[in-house]
GROMACS .gro file of C-alpha atoms in nm:
model
  210
    1SER     CA    1  13.504   9.057  11.880
    2TYR     CA    2  13.353   9.338  11.729
    3LEU     CA    3  12.974   9.123  11.723
    4GLY     CA    4  13.035   9.004  12.059
    5THR     CA    5  13.085   9.343  12.250
    6TYR     CA    6  12.796   9.493  12.116
    7ASN     CA    7  12.518   9.556  12.329
    8ALA     CA    8  12.207   9.542  12.163
    9PRO     CA    9  11.860   9.735  12.217
   10ASN     CA   10  11.810   9.571  12.549
   11ASP     CA   11  11.407   9.451  12.507
   12ASN     CA   12  11.397   9.323  12.154
   13HIS     CA   13  11.740   9.156  12.226
   14GLU     CA   14  11.636   8.968  12.553
   15HIS     CA   15  11.333   8.833  12.463
   16THR     CA   16  11.489   8.727  12.080
   17LEU     CA   17  11.735   8.544  12.324
   18ARG     CA   18  11.519   8.353  12.551
   19ILE     CA   19  11.280   8.262  12.282
   20THR     CA   20  11.558   8.162  12.068
   21ALA     CA   21  11.754   7.970  12.313
   22GLU     CA   22  11.447   7.784  12.498
   23SER     CA   23  11.338   7.708  12.136
   24TRP     CA   24  11.622   7.552  12.053
   25ARG     CA   25  11.709   7.342  12.368
   26HIS     CA   26  11.356   7.229  12.405
   27ARG     CA   27  11.366   7.071  11.991
   28HIS     CA   28  11.706   6.908  12.106
   29THR     CA   29  11.593   6.765  12.449
   30MET     CA   30  11.184   6.672  12.355
   31TYR     CA   31  11.261   6.577  11.964
   32GLN     CA   32  11.631   6.487  11.945
   33GLY     CA   33  11.701   6.761  11.700
   34ASP     CA   34  11.497   6.628  11.423
   35ILE     CA   35  11.232   6.869  11.291
   36THR     CA   36  10.870   6.779  11.317
   37PRO     CA   37  10.533   6.982  11.279
   38GLU     CA   38  10.563   7.028  11.687
   39SER     CA   39  10.914   7.127  11.677
   40ILE     CA   40  10.926   7.398  11.514
   41VAL     CA   41  10.664   7.604  11.688
   42PRO     CA   42  10.872   7.863  11.929
   43ILE     CA   43  10.888   7.811  12.334
   44LEU     CA   44  10.901   8.049  12.598
   45ASP     CA   45  10.833   7.935  12.981
   46ASN     CA   46  10.767   7.620  12.845
   47GLN     CA   47  10.460   7.735  12.683
   48PRO     CA   48  10.408   7.746  12.295
   49GLN     CA   49  10.387   8.098  12.154
   50LEU     CA   50  10.175   8.076  11.891
   51ASN     CA   51  10.135   8.408  11.838
   52GLN     CA   52  10.512   8.448  11.765
   53PRO     CA   53  10.668   8.487  11.403
   54PRO     CA   54  10.877   8.217  11.374
   55GLY     CA   55  11.079   8.322  11.101
   56ILE     CA   56  11.352   8.454  11.330
   57VAL     CA   57  11.373   8.173  11.578
   58TRP     CA   58  11.433   7.958  11.271
   59LEU     CA   59  11.703   8.175  11.119
   60ASN     CA   60  11.896   8.165  11.401
   61GLN     CA   61  11.882   7.804  11.482
   62LEU     CA   62  12.024   7.765  11.154
   63ALA     CA   63  12.331   7.966  11.283
   64PHE     CA   64  12.374   7.759  11.587
   65THR     CA   65  12.513   7.464  11.340
   66GLY     CA   66  12.832   7.338  11.520
   67LEU     CA   67  12.681   7.441  11.879
   68ASP     CA   68  12.598   7.189  12.170
   69PRO     CA   69  12.258   7.298  12.336
   70LEU     CA   70  12.377   7.134  12.670
   71THR     CA   71  12.714   7.365  12.681
   72ALA     CA   72  12.650   7.640  12.462
   73THR     CA   73  12.596   7.961  12.699
   74ASP     CA   74  12.379   8.255  12.651
   75LYS     CA   75  12.697   8.439  12.546
   76ASP     CA   76  12.742   8.197  12.231
   77ILE     CA   77  12.389   8.188  12.155
   78ALA     CA   78  12.363   8.601  12.140
   79TYR     CA   79  12.701   8.618  11.919
   80GLN     CA   80  12.548   8.373  11.645
   81MET     CA   81  12.213   8.603  11.659
   82ARG     CA   82  12.448   8.900  11.591
   83LEU     CA   83  12.593   8.717  11.345
   84VAL     CA   84  12.261   8.635  11.152
   85SER     CA   85  12.186   9.047  11.182
   86ALA     CA   86  12.515   9.100  11.002
   87MET     CA   87  12.433   8.889  10.740
   88PHE     CA   88  12.114   8.995  10.683
   89THR     CA   89  12.241   9.369  10.663
   90LEU     CA   90  12.496   9.273  10.378
   91LEU     CA   91  12.209   9.114  10.228
   92THR     CA   92  11.997   9.436  10.271
   93ILE     CA   93  12.298   9.690  10.116
   94ALA     CA   94  12.320   9.415   9.812
   95ALA     CA   95  11.900   9.439   9.760
   96VAL     CA   96  11.954   9.814   9.775
   97PHE     CA   97  12.205   9.806   9.483
   98TRP     CA   98  12.011   9.563   9.297
   99ALA     CA   99  11.689   9.778   9.317
  100GLY     CA  100  11.935  10.067   9.208
  101PHE     CA  101  12.095   9.880   8.935
  102SER     CA  102  11.756   9.774   8.788
  103VAL     CA  103  11.636  10.111   8.772
  104GLY     CA  104  11.934  10.294   8.632
  105GLY     CA  105  12.234  10.133   8.590
  106LEU     CA  106  12.584  10.142   8.813
  107LYS     CA  107  12.586  10.457   8.913
  108THR     CA  108  12.227  10.480   9.089
  109ALA     CA  109  12.304  10.125   9.217
  110SER     CA  110  12.631  10.265   9.366
  111PHE     CA  111  12.462  10.577   9.491
  112SER     CA  112  12.191  10.384   9.665
  113ALA     CA  113  12.394  10.150   9.843
  114LEU     CA  114  12.642  10.420   9.987
  115THR     CA  115  12.288  10.633  10.073
  116ILE     CA  116  12.201  10.290  10.297
  117LEU     CA  117  12.531  10.270  10.426
  118ALA     CA  118  12.526  10.597  10.585
  119CYS     CA  119  12.170  10.539  10.743
  120PRO     CA  120  12.235  10.490  11.138
  121ILE     CA  121  11.923  10.301  11.215
  122LEU     CA  122  12.098  10.034  10.979
  123ILE     CA  123  12.400  10.054  11.167
  124LEU     CA  124  12.256  10.065  11.518
  125PHE     CA  125  12.028   9.730  11.420
  126ALA     CA  126  12.348   9.556  11.226
  127ARG     CA  127  12.471   9.383  11.515
  128ALA     CA  128  12.188   9.376  11.736
  129GLY     CA  129  12.075   9.006  11.725
  130THR     CA  130  11.702   9.086  11.696
  131PRO     CA  131  11.462   9.055  11.411
  132HIS     CA  132  11.519   9.394  11.222
  133MET     CA  133  11.772   9.327  11.008
  134PRO     CA  134  11.611   8.980  10.885
  135LEU     CA  135  11.310   9.171  10.836
  136VAL     CA  136  11.435   9.476  10.649
  137GLY     CA  137  11.673   9.224  10.464
  138MET     CA  138  11.378   9.029  10.336
  139GLN     CA  139  11.165   9.336  10.245
  140ALA     CA  140  11.470   9.474  10.033
  141LEU     CA  141  11.486   9.136   9.837
  142ALA     CA  142  11.128   9.143   9.794
  143VAL     CA  143  11.137   9.465   9.644
  144ALA     CA  144  11.481   9.448   9.457
  145SER     CA  145  11.333   9.135   9.264
  146ALA     CA  146  11.012   9.325   9.173
  147MET     CA  147  11.222   9.622   9.035
  148TRP     CA  148  11.415   9.371   8.811
  149ALA     CA  149  11.102   9.186   8.707
  150LEU     CA  150  10.956   9.525   8.618
  151ARG     CA  151  11.251   9.673   8.503
  152PRO     CA  152  11.084  10.041   8.512
  153LEU     CA  153  11.250  10.342   8.264
  154ARG     CA  154  11.428  10.074   8.068
  155THR     CA  155  11.304   9.845   7.805
  156ALA     CA  156  11.034   9.578   7.862
  157PRO     CA  157  11.149   9.261   8.054
  158SER     CA  158  11.120   8.914   7.899
  159LEU     CA  159  10.862   8.701   8.064
  160PRO     CA  160  11.148   8.475   8.186
  161ARG     CA  161  11.299   8.736   8.348
  162GLN     CA  162  10.941   8.881   8.513
  163ALA     CA  163  10.888   8.512   8.613
  164VAL     CA  164  11.199   8.473   8.817
  165GLY     CA  165  11.179   8.829   8.950
  166TRP     CA  166  10.826   8.766   9.129
  167ILE     CA  167  10.896   8.433   9.203
  168ILE     CA  168  11.176   8.566   9.445
  169CYS     CA  169  10.980   8.841   9.540
  170GLY     CA  170  10.667   8.604   9.659
  171ILE     CA  171  10.924   8.388   9.853
  172ALA     CA  172  11.090   8.683  10.000
  173LEU     CA  173  10.718   8.850  10.096
  174GLY     CA  174  10.655   8.500  10.263
  175MET     CA  175  10.951   8.528  10.438
  176ALA     CA  176  10.934   8.852  10.576
  177VAL     CA  177  10.573   8.821  10.709
  178LEU     CA  178  10.732   8.499  10.863
  179THR     CA  179  10.969   8.710  11.047
  180GLY     CA  180  10.759   8.984  11.128
  181SER     CA  181  10.355   8.984  11.058
  182PHE     CA  182  10.118   9.013  10.809
  183ALA     CA  183  10.139   9.384  10.896
  184VAL     CA  184  10.479   9.374  10.685
  185THR     CA  185  10.287   9.313  10.362
  186PRO     CA  186  10.153   9.658  10.250
  187LEU     CA  187  10.523   9.777  10.312
  188ILE     CA  188  10.629   9.587  10.066
  189LEU     CA  189  10.329   9.558   9.822
  190LEU     CA  190  10.213   9.898   9.810
  191PRO     CA  191  10.529  10.057   9.658
  192ILE     CA  192  10.562   9.789   9.417
  193LEU     CA  193  10.202   9.833   9.288
  194VAL     CA  194  10.262  10.212   9.235
  195ILE     CA  195  10.558  10.144   9.027
  196SER     CA  196  10.387   9.864   8.812
  197ILE     CA  197  10.076  10.088   8.731
  198MET     CA  198  10.287  10.361   8.603
  199CYS     CA  199  10.509  10.092   8.394
  200PRO     CA  200  10.430  10.012   8.073
  201ASN     CA  201  10.271   9.675   8.012
  202ARG     CA  202  10.074   9.735   8.372
  203ILE     CA  203   9.882   9.441   8.321
  204SER     CA  204  10.122   9.183   8.305
  205HIS     CA  205  10.326   9.331   8.590
  206ILE     CA  206  10.008   9.353   8.843
  207LEU     CA  207   9.947   8.979   8.714
  208GLY     CA  208  10.315   8.903   8.827
  209LEU     CA  209  10.248   9.099   9.151
  210VAL     CA  210   9.923   8.891   9.216
   0.00000   0.00000   0.00000
């Protein structure tokens, strides 16, 4: 009920709801639920939305498992969308904790998580059913995994650790771009680049970032 009774920021919520619901029903009507190159393109007013980042539509459709596209109401779909936002809010908090732990251990991690929990904007969008929290969650995961790979202020990380960290960072960056746009790339890469330059073994870190 906590998720279902919240009124999300109207414009973003209504647009996301419309394009997600129509794309989902279109895929089940035209392609019997199969995933094909044509079925994954977002649809709005029966027109392919090639400029729409498809990531949020895909994430929401994953949450619709168990719903019948013929009987599901907009209220049912909106609830699932808000659930996606809530889940990515938890991911954001966990990623901030992870980043803090990589920098200064448990105390820094706990302080970082409490700080993000106190952010009113996070609370506002945690149940909004809009692309904001999936995008922030992926950005936070990308930065946190990079911090884990860099291990600033500590002994130099091993090569396997760097490889795993940078791979997770790259995947999260790609998902952030699919959820938002290429405009999110500098928001992720610039802070990581600055930290990489300030760390020992900066050449290997910058190669990992590349």
